[in-house]
Backbone as a printed PyTorch tensor [residue, N CA C, xyz], in Angstrom:
tensor([[[-71.0870,  39.1250, -22.0350],
         [-72.2890,  38.4140, -21.6460],
         [-71.9750,  37.5010, -20.4760]],

        [[-72.9120,  37.4010, -19.5610],
         [-72.7820,  36.4730, -18.4480],
         [-73.6710,  35.2780, -18.7140]],

        [[-73.0910,  34.1090, -18.6150],
         [-73.8400,  32.8690, -18.8050],
         [-73.3680,  31.8540, -17.7710]],

        [[-74.2800,  31.0490, -17.3200],
         [-73.9400,  29.9520, -16.4170],
         [-73.8110,  28.7020, -17.2680]],

        [[-72.6020,  28.1500, -17.3460],
         [-72.3260,  26.9570, -18.1390],
         [-71.7570,  25.8870, -17.2140]],

        [[-72.6110,  25.1240, -16.5540],
         [-72.1220,  24.1360, -15.5980],
         [-71.3470,  23.0190, -16.2900]],

        [[-70.3870,  22.4930, -15.5900],
         [-69.6050,  21.3660, -16.0750],
         [-69.5860,  20.3000, -14.9810]],

        [[-70.2420,  19.2080, -15.2360],
         [-70.3190,  18.1060, -14.2820],
         [-69.8550,  16.8530, -14.9970]],

        [[-69.0220,  16.0780, -14.3300],
         [-68.5400,  14.8320, -14.9040],
         [-68.4640,  13.7490, -13.8630]],

        [[-68.1730,  12.5470, -14.3150],
         [-68.0630,  11.4050, -13.4150],
         [-67.0750,  10.4230, -14.0140]],

        [[-66.3120,   9.7730, -13.1610],
         [-65.3770,   8.7640, -13.6320],
         [-65.1000,   7.7170, -12.5790]],

        [[-64.6480,   6.5640, -13.0440],
         [-64.2600,   5.4700, -12.1640],
         [-62.8810,   5.0060, -12.6160]],

        [[-61.9720,   4.8330, -11.6550],
         [-60.6060,   4.4050, -11.9490],
         [-60.2600,   3.2690, -11.0010]],

        [[-59.8360,   2.1300, -11.5350],
         [-59.4380,   0.9920, -10.7190],
         [-58.0050,   0.6200, -11.0860]],

        [[-57.2820,   0.1020, -10.1120],
         [-55.9000,  -0.2750, -10.3840],
         [-55.4390,  -1.3310,  -9.3890]],

        [[-54.4080,  -2.0310,  -9.7840],
         [-53.7030,  -2.9710,  -8.9150],
         [-52.2240,  -2.6430,  -9.0660]],

        [[-51.3670,  -3.5000,  -8.5760],
         [-49.9240,  -3.2410,  -8.6600],
         [-49.4530,  -3.1170, -10.1110]],

        [[-50.0790,  -3.8370, -11.0490],
         [-49.6000,  -3.8240, -12.4270],
         [-50.6480,  -3.4600, -13.4670]],

        [[-51.8810,  -3.1970, -13.0630],
         [-52.9560,  -2.9460, -14.0230],
         [-53.7220,  -1.6840, -13.6420]],

        [[-54.1960,  -0.9590, -14.6460],
         [-55.0730,   0.1830, -14.3770],
         [-56.1090,   0.2890, -15.4920]],

        [[-57.2900,   0.7690, -15.1290],
         [-58.3650,   0.9760, -16.0980],
         [-59.3010,   2.0490, -15.5530]],

        [[-59.8990,   2.7710, -16.4640],
         [-60.8330,   3.8000, -16.0500],
         [-61.7990,   4.1520, -17.1510]],

        [[-62.9080,   4.7130, -16.7450],
         [-63.9090,   5.2020, -17.6780],
         [-64.4680,   6.4930, -17.0920]],

        [[-64.7370,   7.4670, -17.9530],
         [-65.2580,   8.7340, -17.4460],
         [-66.1510,   9.3990, -18.4800]],

        [[-67.0280,  10.2360, -17.9620],
         [-67.8410,  11.1320, -18.7620],
         [-67.5190,  12.5250, -18.2260]],

        [[-66.5140,  13.2120, -18.8110],
         [-66.0770,  14.4930, -18.2640],
         [-67.1170,  15.6070, -18.3850]],

        [[-68.0130,  15.4880, -19.3250],
         [-69.0630,  16.5100, -19.4980],
         [-70.4050,  15.8070, -19.6500]],

        [[-71.2460,  15.9270, -18.6340],
         [-72.6020,  15.3940, -18.7440],
         [-73.4900,  16.3210, -19.5680]],

        [[-73.2180,  17.6130, -19.5300],
         [-74.0810,  18.5870, -20.1810],
         [-73.4740,  19.0810, -21.4810]],

        [[-74.2900,  19.1250, -22.5230],
         [-73.9150,  19.7970, -23.7610],
         [-74.4740,  21.2070, -23.6080]],

        [[-73.6850,  22.1030, -23.0590],
         [-74.1630,  23.4520, -22.7150],
         [-74.7320,  24.1820, -23.9220]],

        [[-75.7830,  24.9090, -23.6740],
         [-76.4600,  25.6800, -24.7180],
         [-76.4860,  27.1520, -24.3300]],

        [[-76.3910,  27.9990, -25.3280],
         [-76.4190,  29.4450, -25.1150],
         [-77.5570,  30.0250, -25.9430]],

        [[-78.4720,  30.7060, -25.2940],
         [-79.6420,  31.3070, -25.9660],
         [-80.4400,  30.2840, -26.7710]],

        [[-80.5790,  29.0810, -26.2270],
         [-81.4080,  28.0740, -26.8690],
         [-80.7520,  27.3210, -28.0040]],

        [[-79.5120,  27.6490, -28.3520],
         [-78.8120,  26.9230, -29.4070],
         [-77.6600,  26.1620, -28.7810]],

        [[-76.9810,  25.3460, -29.5740],
         [-75.8440,  24.5830, -29.0700],
         [-74.5630,  25.4020, -29.0750]],

        [[-74.6020,  26.6070, -29.6090],
         [-73.3930,  27.4160, -29.7330],
         [-73.0100,  28.0350, -28.3950]],

        [[-71.7700,  27.8920, -28.0180],
         [-71.2330,  28.5700, -26.8450],
         [-70.5390,  29.8470, -27.2910]],

        [[-69.8680,  29.8010, -28.4150],
         [-69.2150,  30.9720, -28.9970],
         [-69.4050,  30.8860, -30.4990]],

        [[-69.8270,  31.9490, -31.1210],
         [-70.0800,  31.8970, -32.5630],
         [-69.5400,  33.1450, -33.2490]],

        [[-69.0250,  32.9450, -34.4500],
         [-68.6480,  34.0580, -35.3270],
         [-69.4040,  33.8340, -36.6330]],

        [[-69.1300,  34.6640, -37.6270],
         [-69.8260,  34.5260, -38.9060],
         [-69.5280,  33.1950, -39.5840]],

        [[-68.3200,  32.6300, -39.3450],
         [-67.9320,  31.4110, -40.0560],
         [-67.7710,  30.1870, -39.1640]],

        [[-67.6710,  30.3670, -37.8620],
         [-67.4100,  29.2410, -36.9680],
         [-68.3930,  29.2100, -35.8070]],

        [[-68.6970,  28.0100, -35.3590],
         [-69.4990,  27.8250, -34.1540],
         [-68.7690,  26.8330, -33.2640]],

        [[-68.4420,  27.2530, -32.0500],
         [-67.8080,  26.3570, -31.0820],
         [-68.8880,  25.8060, -30.1660]],

        [[-68.8060,  24.5340, -29.8250],
         [-69.8180,  23.8900, -29.0000],
         [-69.1670,  23.0330, -27.9370]],

        [[-69.9170,  22.7600, -26.8880],
         [-69.5070,  21.8020, -25.8750],
         [-70.3840,  20.5660, -26.0340]],

        [[-69.7570,  19.4040, -26.1460],
         [-70.4930,  18.1640, -26.3490],
         [-70.2340,  17.1970, -25.2020]],

        [[-71.1730,  16.2980, -25.0120],
         [-70.9440,  15.1940, -24.0850],
         [-69.9190,  14.2670, -24.7190]],

        [[-69.0750,  13.6530, -23.8890],
         [-68.1480,  12.6670, -24.4270],
         [-67.8780,  11.5840, -23.4060]],

        [[-67.3780,  10.4640, -23.8960],
         [-67.0560,   9.3050, -23.0760],
         [-65.5850,   8.9840, -23.2970]],

        [[-64.8610,   8.7150, -22.2030],
         [-63.4520,   8.3570, -22.3140],
         [-63.1970,   7.0600, -21.5440]],

        [[-62.2860,   6.2450, -22.0570],
         [-61.9020,   5.0070, -21.3820],
         [-60.4060,   4.8030, -21.5650]],

        [[-59.7740,   4.2190, -20.5650],
         [-58.3360,   3.9500, -20.6250],
         [-58.0340,   2.6400, -19.9160]],

        [[-56.9370,   2.0190, -20.2950],
         [-56.4580,   0.8160, -19.6050],
         [-54.9890,   0.6250, -19.9670]],

        [[-54.2750,  -0.0500, -19.0840],
         [-52.8700,  -0.3360, -19.3400],
         [-52.3460,  -1.3690, -18.3700]],

        [[-51.1290,  -1.8130, -18.6380],
         [-50.5050,  -2.8490, -17.8190],
         [-49.0250,  -2.5400, -17.6590]],

        [[-48.4750,  -2.8010, -16.4830],
         [-47.0560,  -2.5870, -16.2020],
         [-46.3430,  -3.9380, -16.2590]],

        [[-45.4390,  -4.0850, -17.2290],
         [-44.6340,  -5.3050, -17.3630],
         [-43.2460,  -5.0290, -16.8120]],

        [[-42.7300,  -5.9020, -15.9760],
         [-41.3520,  -5.8050, -15.4840],
         [-40.4530,  -6.5150, -16.4900]],

        [[-39.7800,  -5.7510, -17.3400],
         [-38.9040,  -6.3120, -18.3590],
         [-37.6810,  -6.9280, -17.6910]],

        [[-37.0950,  -6.1930, -16.7720],
         [-36.0040,  -6.6740, -15.9280],
         [-36.0480,  -5.8430, -14.6500]],

        [[-35.0710,  -6.0180, -13.7830],
         [-35.1080,  -5.3530, -12.4820],
         [-35.1930,  -3.8280, -12.5970]],

        [[-34.5710,  -3.2460, -13.6160],
         [-34.5070,  -1.7920, -13.7170],
         [-35.2940,  -1.1980, -14.8790]],

        [[-36.0760,  -2.0280, -15.5900],
         [-36.8370,  -1.5360, -16.7370],
         [-38.2730,  -2.0520, -16.6690]],

        [[-39.2090,  -1.1170, -16.8510],
         [-40.6250,  -1.4680, -16.9120],
         [-41.1790,  -0.9960, -18.2520]],

        [[-42.1000,  -1.7690, -18.7810],
         [-42.7700,  -1.4240, -20.0320],
         [-44.2540,  -1.2580, -19.7290]],

        [[-44.8340,  -0.1080, -20.1370],
         [-46.2290,   0.1900, -19.8150],
         [-46.9910,   0.5300, -21.1030]],

        [[-47.6060,  -0.4850, -21.7270],
         [-48.4900,  -0.1820, -22.8590],
         [-49.8610,   0.2340, -22.3110]],

        [[-50.5190,   1.1420, -23.0240],
         [-51.8520,   1.5770, -22.6000],
         [-52.5980,   2.1360, -23.7970]],

        [[-53.8960,   2.3790, -23.5930],
         [-54.6890,   3.0170, -24.6340],
         [-55.6400,   4.0180, -23.9930]],

        [[-56.0800,   4.9530, -24.7940],
         [-57.0960,   5.9210, -24.4090],
         [-58.0930,   5.9980, -25.5440]],

        [[-59.3800,   5.8660, -25.2150],
         [-60.4390,   5.9600, -26.2120],
         [-61.3270,   7.1470, -25.8500]],

        [[-61.7100,   7.9390, -26.8590],
         [-62.6380,   9.0400, -26.6480],
         [-63.7450,   8.9430, -27.6810]],

        [[-64.9770,   9.1340, -27.2100],
         [-66.1310,   9.0500, -28.0860],
         [-67.0630,  10.2190, -27.8120]],

        [[-67.4130,  10.9430, -28.8640],
         [-68.3740,  12.0370, -28.7800],
         [-69.5800,  11.5890, -29.6000]],

        [[-70.6300,  11.0780, -28.9400],
         [-71.7650,  10.4870, -29.6640],
         [-72.3500,  11.4190, -30.7160]],

        [[-72.5170,  10.8870, -31.9170],
         [-73.1760,  11.5310, -33.0520],
         [-72.4180,  12.7210, -33.6400]],

        [[-71.2740,  13.1170, -33.0700],
         [-70.5890,  14.3000, -33.5720],
         [-69.1750,  14.0410, -34.0830]],

        [[-68.5600,  12.9610, -33.6610],
         [-67.1780,  12.7000, -34.0770],
         [-66.9280,  11.1930, -34.0490]],

        [[-66.0090,  10.7090, -34.8640],
         [-65.6920,   9.2780, -34.8160],
         [-64.9610,   8.9370, -33.5160]],

        [[-64.9400,   7.6810, -33.1840],
         [-64.2110,   7.2250, -32.0080],
         [-62.7290,   7.4880, -32.2380]],

        [[-62.0640,   8.0210, -31.2330],
         [-60.6390,   8.3330, -31.3110],
         [-59.8790,   7.3890, -30.3950]],

        [[-58.7720,   6.8250, -30.8750],
         [-57.9380,   5.9230, -30.0780],
         [-56.5100,   6.4380, -30.0200]],

        [[-55.9310,   6.4250, -28.8250],
         [-54.5050,   6.6680, -28.6160],
         [-53.8930,   5.3570, -28.1360]],

        [[-52.8050,   4.9280, -28.7690],
         [-52.0710,   3.7490, -28.3370],
         [-50.7120,   4.2170, -27.8250]],

        [[-50.3880,   3.8830, -26.5800],
         [-49.2060,   4.4170, -25.9130],
         [-48.2540,   3.3010, -25.5010]],

        [[-46.9690,   3.6080, -25.5040],
         [-45.9410,   2.6840, -25.0260],
         [-44.8930,   3.5010, -24.2710]],

        [[-44.7420,   3.2050, -22.9910],
         [-43.7590,   3.8980, -22.1610],
         [-42.7840,   2.8970, -21.5680]],

        [[-41.5280,   3.2840, -21.5370],
         [-40.5090,   2.5250, -20.8180],
         [-40.0810,   3.3830, -19.6350]],

        [[-39.9210,   2.7460, -18.4780],
         [-39.4650,   3.4440, -17.2770],
         [-38.1510,   2.7900, -16.8630]],

        [[-37.0900,   3.5940, -16.7980],
         [-35.7600,   3.0940, -16.4610],
         [-35.4160,   3.5150, -15.0350]],

        [[-34.9510,   2.5770, -14.2580],
         [-34.5540,   2.7500, -12.8500],
         [-35.5700,   3.5890, -12.0550]],

        [[-36.8370,   3.4420, -12.4130],
         [-37.9410,   4.1230, -11.7380],
         [-37.7940,   5.6380, -11.7180]],

        [[-37.0410,   6.1860, -12.6620],
         [-36.8390,   7.6410, -12.7220],
         [-37.0400,   8.2430, -14.0900]],

        [[-36.5930,   7.5790, -15.1250],
         [-36.6040,   8.1500, -16.4690],
         [-37.6850,   7.4580, -17.3060]],

        [[-38.5930,   8.2850, -17.8340],
         [-39.6910,   7.8020, -18.6760],
         [-39.3850,   8.1510, -20.1310]],

        [[-39.5060,   7.1740, -21.0240],
         [-39.3230,   7.3870, -22.4500],
         [-40.5190,   6.7360, -23.1380]],

        [[-41.2700,   7.5180, -23.9080],
         [-42.4820,   6.9530, -24.4760],
         [-42.8230,   7.4740, -25.8460]],

        [[-43.7330,   6.7500, -26.4780],
         [-44.2560,   7.1300, -27.7860],
         [-45.7320,   6.7430, -27.8300]],

        [[-46.4600,   7.4290, -28.6920],
         [-47.8820,   7.1440, -28.8370],
         [-48.3020,   7.4040, -30.2710]],

        [[-49.4230,   6.8080, -30.6220],
         [-50.0170,   7.0340, -31.9340],
         [-51.4990,   7.2950, -31.7340]],

        [[-51.9690,   8.4220, -32.1980],
         [-53.4010,   8.7260, -32.2110],
         [-53.8990,   8.3510, -33.5960]],

        [[-54.8120,   7.4120, -33.6620],
         [-55.2920,   6.8350, -34.9060],
         [-55.6490,   7.9050, -35.9360]],

        [[-54.9900,   7.8460, -37.0870],
         [-55.2090,   8.7580, -38.2180],
         [-54.9880,  10.2300, -37.8800]],

        [[-54.1750,  10.5230, -36.8470],
         [-54.0070,  11.9200, -36.4660],
         [-52.5630,  12.3130, -36.1860]],

        [[-51.8680,  11.5880, -35.2800],
         [-50.5420,  12.0740, -34.8890],
         [-49.6810,  10.9900, -34.2570]],

        [[-48.3860,  11.2740, -34.2470],
         [-47.4010,  10.5050, -33.4900],
         [-46.9280,  11.4070, -32.3550]],

        [[-46.6710,  10.8240, -31.2020],
         [-46.2670,  11.6040, -30.0390],
         [-45.0410,  10.9620, -29.4020]],

        [[-44.1380,  11.7980, -28.9120],
         [-42.9210,  11.3230, -28.2660],
         [-42.7670,  12.0510, -26.9400]],

        [[-42.3100,  11.3490, -25.8990],
         [-42.2710,  11.9200, -24.5590],
         [-41.0160,  11.4690, -23.8200]],

        [[-40.4550,  12.3890, -23.0420],
         [-39.3430,  12.1070, -22.1430],
         [-39.6480,  12.8180, -20.8360]],

        [[-39.5390,  12.1010, -19.7200],
         [-39.7960,  12.7120, -18.4170],
         [-38.8330,  12.1320, -17.3850]],

        [[-38.5960,  12.9040, -16.3290],
         [-37.6960,  12.4910, -15.2530],
         [-38.3880,  12.7400, -13.9190]],

        [[-38.3750,  11.7240, -13.0670],
         [-38.8340,  11.9040, -11.6960],
         [-37.6840,  12.5780, -10.9560]],

        [[-37.7540,  13.8930, -10.8250],
         [-36.6790,  14.6490, -10.1860],
         [-36.6050,  14.3560,  -8.6920]],

        [[-37.7540,  14.2050,  -8.0570],
         [-37.8430,  13.8300,  -6.6410],
         [-39.0060,  12.8560,  -6.5040]],

        [[-39.3080,  12.4620,  -5.2760],
         [-40.4440,  11.5740,  -5.0510],
         [-41.7610,  12.2310,  -5.4260]],

        [[-41.7950,  13.5420,  -5.4350],
         [-43.0330,  14.2510,  -5.6960],
         [-43.0560,  15.0230,  -7.0080]],

        [[-41.9110,  15.2520,  -7.6240],
         [-41.8340,  16.1340,  -8.7890],
         [-41.3850,  15.3900, -10.0400]],

        [[-42.1790,  15.4890, -11.1000],
         [-41.8150,  14.9380, -12.4070],
         [-41.7990,  16.0810, -13.3980]],

        [[-40.7440,  16.1240, -14.2260],
         [-40.5930,  17.1430, -15.2500],
         [-40.4080,  16.4280, -16.5820]],

        [[-41.0820,  16.9240, -17.6290],
         [-40.9750,  16.2470, -18.9030],
         [-41.2120,  17.1400, -20.1000]],

        [[-41.0100,  16.5450, -21.2630],
         [-41.1830,  17.2190, -22.5400],
         [-41.8740,  16.2430, -23.4860]],

        [[-42.7810,  16.7470, -24.3060],
         [-43.4520,  15.9220, -25.3080],
         [-43.5370,  16.6900, -26.6220]],

        [[-43.5090,  15.9370, -27.7070],
         [-43.6630,  16.5130, -29.0400],
         [-44.7390,  15.7250, -29.7750]],

        [[-45.6450,  16.4290, -30.4020],
         [-46.7670,  15.8510, -31.1240],
         [-46.5870,  16.1690, -32.5970]],

        [[-46.4360,  15.1540, -33.4350],
         [-46.2320,  15.3190, -34.8730],
         [-47.5180,  14.9500, -35.6020]],

        [[-48.1790,  15.9180, -36.1860],
         [-49.4670,  15.7110, -36.8430],
         [-49.2870,  15.0600, -38.2100]],

        [[-50.1040,  14.0280, -38.4930],
         [-50.0770,  13.3640, -39.7930],
         [-51.4420,  13.4400, -40.4810]],

        [[-52.4280,  14.0370, -39.8290],
         [-53.7420,  14.2330, -40.4350],
         [-53.6480,  15.3940, -41.4260]],

        [[-54.7300,  15.7280, -42.1210],
         [-54.6810,  16.8810, -43.0390],
         [-54.2610,  18.1850, -42.3610]],

        [[-54.3290,  18.2550, -41.0380],
         [-53.8700,  19.4550, -40.3280],
         [-52.3640,  19.6890, -40.4740]],

        [[-51.6090,  18.6630, -40.9140],
         [-50.1570,  18.8320, -41.0540],
         [-49.8000,  19.9250, -42.0620]],

        [[-50.7580,  20.3070, -42.8910],
         [-50.5010,  21.3790, -43.8640],
         [-50.4140,  22.7500, -43.2040]],

        [[-50.9670,  22.8780, -41.9920],
         [-50.9340,  24.1840, -41.3210],
         [-50.2280,  24.1610, -39.9670]],

        [[-49.7480,  22.9890, -39.5370],
         [-49.0180,  22.9190, -38.2740],
         [-47.8180,  21.9980, -38.4100]],

        [[-46.7700,  22.3250, -37.7200],
         [-45.5790,  21.4690, -37.7360],
         [-45.4880,  20.6270, -36.4680]],

        [[-46.5140,  20.6650, -35.6440],
         [-46.5060,  19.8660, -34.4220],
         [-46.6500,  20.7400, -33.1830]],

        [[-46.6930,  20.1010, -32.0580],
         [-46.8990,  20.7880, -30.7890],
         [-45.8020,  20.3920, -29.8130]],

        [[-45.2310,  21.3540, -29.1270],
         [-44.2620,  21.1060, -28.0650],
         [-44.9690,  21.3070, -26.7310]],

        [[-44.7280,  20.4020, -25.7810],
         [-45.3360,  20.5190, -24.4580],
         [-44.2760,  20.3290, -23.3870]],

        [[-44.3440,  21.1470, -22.3650],
         [-43.5130,  20.9830, -21.1810],
         [-44.4470,  20.5590, -20.0570]],

        [[-44.0720,  19.4900, -19.3480],
         [-44.9280,  18.9500, -18.2940],
         [-44.2530,  19.1060, -16.9470]],

        [[-45.0290,  19.5010, -15.9680],
         [-44.5720,  19.5340, -14.5820],
         [-45.6690,  18.8940, -13.7500]],

        [[-45.3160,  17.8490, -13.0310],
         [-46.2880,  17.1330, -12.2080],
         [-45.7970,  17.1220, -10.7660]],

        [[-46.6640,  17.5630,  -9.8580],
         [-46.3270,  17.5710,  -8.4440],
         [-47.3470,  16.7250,  -7.7030]],

        [[-46.8780,  15.7180,  -6.9690],
         [-47.7500,  14.8140,  -6.2200],
         [-47.6840,  15.1920,  -4.7520]],

        [[-48.7800,  15.7130,  -4.2110],
         [-48.8170,  16.1300,  -2.8090],
         [-49.0110,  14.9550,  -1.8660]],

        [[-49.3440,  13.7700,  -2.3950],
         [-49.5620,  12.5980,  -1.5520],
         [-48.2280,  12.0140,  -1.1300]],

        [[-47.9330,  12.0530,   0.1540],
         [-46.6670,  11.5290,   0.6660],
         [-46.9450,  10.2380,   1.4210]],

        [[-46.9470,   9.1050,   0.6880],
         [-47.3080,   7.8270,   1.2930],
         [-46.0860,   7.0000,   1.6880]],

        [[-44.9130,   7.6030,   1.7390],
         [-43.6890,   6.9450,   2.2100],
         [-43.3550,   5.6760,   1.4340]],

        [[-43.3050,   5.7940,   0.1000],
         [-42.8460,   4.6880,  -0.7280],
         [-43.9350,   3.7670,  -1.2220]],

        [[-45.1540,   3.9040,  -0.7530],
         [-46.2450,   3.0530,  -1.1990],
         [-46.6760,   3.4850,  -2.5920]],

        [[-46.8980,   2.5200,  -3.4790],
         [-47.3510,   2.8230,  -4.8260],
         [-48.8650,   3.0080,  -4.7740]],

        [[-49.3390,   4.1900,  -5.0980],
         [-50.7680,   4.4330,  -5.1070],
         [-51.3500,   4.3200,  -6.5050]],

        [[-50.5040,   4.2700,  -7.5180],
         [-50.9570,   4.2010,  -8.8890],
         [-49.8020,   3.6320,  -9.7140]],

        [[-49.9950,   2.5610, -10.4770],
         [-48.8780,   1.9590, -11.2170],
         [-48.2740,   2.8700, -12.2640]],

        [[-48.9720,   3.9230, -12.6830],
         [-48.4060,   4.8690, -13.6400],
         [-47.5350,   5.8990, -12.9500]],

        [[-47.5460,   5.9470, -11.6350],
         [-46.8120,   6.9460, -10.8650],
         [-45.7440,   6.2890,  -9.9950]],

        [[-44.9270,   5.4110, -10.5700],
         [-43.9280,   4.6890,  -9.7900],
         [-42.8100,   5.5890,  -9.3230]],

        [[-42.5720,   5.6020,  -8.0240],
         [-41.4820,   6.3940,  -7.4380],
         [-40.9080,   5.5780,  -6.2880]],

        [[-39.7730,   4.9380,  -6.5030],
         [-39.2050,   4.0450,  -5.5010],
         [-37.9280,   4.5450,  -4.8550]],

        [[-37.4810,   5.7600,  -5.1070],
         [-36.1790,   6.1400,  -4.5830],
         [-36.2460,   6.6090,  -3.1730]]])
């Protein structure tokens, strides 16, 4: 079947040398298929696209010359369909190259992360998500490999406090 399912969103992100905050609505449209809310349906399941609201904020603390601590949070809200979800994050950055972090998603999971700024533009990392919700009965967690490439070459200028690269 051919269907047109537009996806339009909007967000605002503000930051300073040590602070960042943002809010977004990644999906303005709750797409409908054939007049119903179902995008994909089987005899037992119905998948849907819902509007949602996301917000984030964090702060970069200079613990000492070579260590930074970055606590942050992420909130997601799907009106009338799901409870508010909160992620609480804590990252340490050592010598502006090695990231070590942990997070807790309220009533859902613990997350652990390690990443390395291999170059000024390339970050490589690994994360593990340990589920503690009732889903833990059918999953042992999630492994993720991250590769981040920053095409912005601003010659040492910090454009985002979460993307520190000083080498």
